[in-house]
CSV table of C-alpha atoms in Angstrom, one decimal:
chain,number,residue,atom,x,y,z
A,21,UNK,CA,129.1,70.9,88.2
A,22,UNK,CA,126.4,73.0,87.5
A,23,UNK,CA,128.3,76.0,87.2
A,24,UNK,CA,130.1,74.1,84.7
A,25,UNK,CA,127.2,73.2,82.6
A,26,UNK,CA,126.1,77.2,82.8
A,27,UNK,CA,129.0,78.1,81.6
A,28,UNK,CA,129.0,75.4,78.6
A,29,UNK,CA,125.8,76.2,77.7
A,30,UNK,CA,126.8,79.9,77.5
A,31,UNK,CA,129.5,79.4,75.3
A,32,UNK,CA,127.4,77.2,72.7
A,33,UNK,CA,124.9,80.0,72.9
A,34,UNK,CA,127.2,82.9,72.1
A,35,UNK,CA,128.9,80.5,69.4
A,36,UNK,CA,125.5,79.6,67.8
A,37,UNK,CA,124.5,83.7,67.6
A,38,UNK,CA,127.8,84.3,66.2
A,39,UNK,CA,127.5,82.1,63.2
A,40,UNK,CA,123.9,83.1,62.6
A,41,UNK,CA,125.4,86.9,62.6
A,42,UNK,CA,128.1,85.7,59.6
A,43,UNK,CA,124.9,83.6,58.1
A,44,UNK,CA,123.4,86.6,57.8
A,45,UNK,CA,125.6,89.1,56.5
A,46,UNK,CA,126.7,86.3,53.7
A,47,UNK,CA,123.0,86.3,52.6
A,48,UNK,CA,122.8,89.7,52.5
A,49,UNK,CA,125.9,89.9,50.0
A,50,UNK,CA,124.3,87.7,48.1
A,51,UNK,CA,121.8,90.2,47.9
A,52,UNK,CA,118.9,89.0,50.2
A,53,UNK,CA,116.9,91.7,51.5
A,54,UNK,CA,117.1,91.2,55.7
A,55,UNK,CA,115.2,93.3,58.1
A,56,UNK,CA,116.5,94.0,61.4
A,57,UNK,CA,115.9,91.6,64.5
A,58,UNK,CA,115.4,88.8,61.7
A,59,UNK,CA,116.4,85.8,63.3
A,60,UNK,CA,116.9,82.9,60.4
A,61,UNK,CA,117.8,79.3,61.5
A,62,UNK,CA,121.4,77.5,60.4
A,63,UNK,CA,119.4,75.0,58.6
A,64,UNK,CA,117.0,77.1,56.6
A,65,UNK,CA,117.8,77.5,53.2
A,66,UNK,CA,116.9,80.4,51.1
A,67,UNK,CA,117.9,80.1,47.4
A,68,UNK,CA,118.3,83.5,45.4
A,69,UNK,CA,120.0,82.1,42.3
A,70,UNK,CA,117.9,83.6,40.2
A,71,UNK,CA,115.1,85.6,41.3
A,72,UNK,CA,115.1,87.8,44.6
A,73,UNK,CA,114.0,87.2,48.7
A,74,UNK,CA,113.3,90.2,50.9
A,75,UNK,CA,112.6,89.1,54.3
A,76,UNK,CA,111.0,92.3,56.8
A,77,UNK,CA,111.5,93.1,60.4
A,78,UNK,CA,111.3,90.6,63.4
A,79,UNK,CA,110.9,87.7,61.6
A,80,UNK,CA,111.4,83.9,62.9
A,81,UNK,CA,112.7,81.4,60.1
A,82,UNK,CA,112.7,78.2,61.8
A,83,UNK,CA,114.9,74.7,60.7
A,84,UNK,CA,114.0,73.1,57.8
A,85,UNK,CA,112.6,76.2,55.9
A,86,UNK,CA,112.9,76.4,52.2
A,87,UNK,CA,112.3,79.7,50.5
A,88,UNK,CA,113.1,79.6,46.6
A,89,UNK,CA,113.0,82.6,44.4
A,90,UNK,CA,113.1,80.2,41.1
A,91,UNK,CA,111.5,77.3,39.8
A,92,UNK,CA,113.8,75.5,36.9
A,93,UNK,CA,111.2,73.2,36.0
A,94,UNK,CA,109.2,76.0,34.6
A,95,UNK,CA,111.5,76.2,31.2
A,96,UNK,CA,110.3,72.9,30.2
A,97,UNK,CA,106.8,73.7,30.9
A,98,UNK,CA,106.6,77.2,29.1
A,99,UNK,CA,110.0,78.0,26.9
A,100,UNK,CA,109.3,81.3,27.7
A,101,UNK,CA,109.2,81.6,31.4
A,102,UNK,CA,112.9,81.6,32.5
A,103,UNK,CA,111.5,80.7,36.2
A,104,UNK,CA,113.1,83.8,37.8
A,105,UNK,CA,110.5,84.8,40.5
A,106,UNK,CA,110.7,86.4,43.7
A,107,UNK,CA,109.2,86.2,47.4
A,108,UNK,CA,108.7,89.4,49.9
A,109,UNK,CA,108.3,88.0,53.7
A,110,UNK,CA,106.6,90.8,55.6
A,111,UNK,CA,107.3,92.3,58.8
A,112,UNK,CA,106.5,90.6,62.0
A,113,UNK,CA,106.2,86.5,60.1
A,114,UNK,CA,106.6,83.1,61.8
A,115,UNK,CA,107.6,80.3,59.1
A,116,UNK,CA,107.3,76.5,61.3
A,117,UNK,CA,110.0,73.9,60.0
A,118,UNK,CA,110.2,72.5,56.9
A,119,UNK,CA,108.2,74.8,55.1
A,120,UNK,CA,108.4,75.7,51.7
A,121,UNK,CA,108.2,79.3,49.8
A,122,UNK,CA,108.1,78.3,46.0
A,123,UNK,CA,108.7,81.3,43.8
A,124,UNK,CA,106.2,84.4,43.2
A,125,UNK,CA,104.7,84.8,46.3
A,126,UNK,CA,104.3,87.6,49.3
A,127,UNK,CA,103.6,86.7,52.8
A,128,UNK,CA,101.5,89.8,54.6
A,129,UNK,CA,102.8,91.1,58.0
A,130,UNK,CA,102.5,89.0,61.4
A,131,UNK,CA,101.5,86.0,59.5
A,132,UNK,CA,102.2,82.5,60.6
A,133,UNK,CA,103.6,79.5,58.1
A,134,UNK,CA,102.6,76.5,60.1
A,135,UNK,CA,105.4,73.5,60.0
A,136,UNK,CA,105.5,71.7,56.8
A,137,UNK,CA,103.2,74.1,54.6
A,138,UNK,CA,104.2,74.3,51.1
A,139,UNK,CA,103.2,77.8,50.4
A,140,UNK,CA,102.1,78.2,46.0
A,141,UNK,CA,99.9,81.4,46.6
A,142,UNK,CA,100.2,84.7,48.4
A,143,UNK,CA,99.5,84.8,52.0
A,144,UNK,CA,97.1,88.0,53.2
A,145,UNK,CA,98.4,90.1,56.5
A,146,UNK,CA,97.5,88.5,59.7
A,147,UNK,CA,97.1,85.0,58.3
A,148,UNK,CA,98.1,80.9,59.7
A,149,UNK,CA,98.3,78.8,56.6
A,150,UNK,CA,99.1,75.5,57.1
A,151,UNK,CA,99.1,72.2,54.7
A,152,UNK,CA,100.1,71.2,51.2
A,153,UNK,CA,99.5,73.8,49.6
A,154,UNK,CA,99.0,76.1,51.9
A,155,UNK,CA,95.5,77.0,52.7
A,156,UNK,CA,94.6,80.1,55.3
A,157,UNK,CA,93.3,78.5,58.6
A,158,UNK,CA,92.4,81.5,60.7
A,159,UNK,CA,93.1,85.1,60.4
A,160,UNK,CA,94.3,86.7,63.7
A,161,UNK,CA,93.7,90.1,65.3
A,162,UNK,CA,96.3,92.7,66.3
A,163,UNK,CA,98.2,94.2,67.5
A,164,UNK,CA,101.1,92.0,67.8
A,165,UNK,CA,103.9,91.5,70.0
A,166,UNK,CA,107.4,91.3,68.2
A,167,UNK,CA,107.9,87.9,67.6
A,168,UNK,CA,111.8,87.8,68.2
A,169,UNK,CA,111.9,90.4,71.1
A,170,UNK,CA,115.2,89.6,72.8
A,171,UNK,CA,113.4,90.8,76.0
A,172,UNK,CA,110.6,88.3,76.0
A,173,UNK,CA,110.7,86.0,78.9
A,174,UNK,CA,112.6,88.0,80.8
């Protein structure tokens, strides 16, 4: 029985990292900037329909996760801002679940987006922000350890 459940688990595993893997390589067609060893969860969302994402190296983008590269609402507030925007994700960034990246900002390497941050305003390298908006809570010292490292644990 429990070579059973081994094997089960194994097989949802390699199934999960599979889609993940065509996940990815649909949003990079649709032109998002992915670093390598980028791991971004099944039920994140990242909207480039207007506007751009670059995401850097060994990033975590947990469940829940909202990054938005436009903002329609801003048409109605000035005619002449089409709401087009962008968001640059540094190297080496944790985003918790259910946060939210609105439009024009850039998170600094090995920064942390705690769970449920709605992030309005750039985030400086080396940063946690947490809360609605986000507000920087500590600054942490380096140097960091990758956060995805496939080895780690082992």
């Amino acid at each position: 029985m429990a070579t059973l459940k081994k094997i089960v688990r194994f097989v949802i595993h390699w199934l999960g990292n599979m889609l993940r893997a065509i996940r990815l390589a649909c949003l990079r067609m649709a032109g998002i900037k992915i670093g390598i060893n980028t791991m971004i969860s099944l039920g994140a969302k990242i909207d480039v329909r207007r506007g751009s994402v670059s995401i850097g190296d060994n990033c975590l983008i947990t469940h829940g996760s909202k990054i938005l590269s436009h903002d329609g609402a801003m048409r109605l507030i000035d005619l002449s801002d089409d709401g087009a925007g962008h968001v640059r994700i540094g190297n080496n960034v944790f985003i918790g679940v259910n946060a939210i990246i609105l439009r024009n900002v850039t998170i600094g390497d090995n920064s942390v987006v705690g769970a449920g941050a709605v992030v309005t305003e750039d985030v400086p390298e080396g940063s946690v922000v947490l809360g609605n908006p986000a507000r920087v809570v500590k600054t942490l010292k380096g140097p960091f350890e990758i956060l995805n490292n496939p080895r780690h644990g082992k």
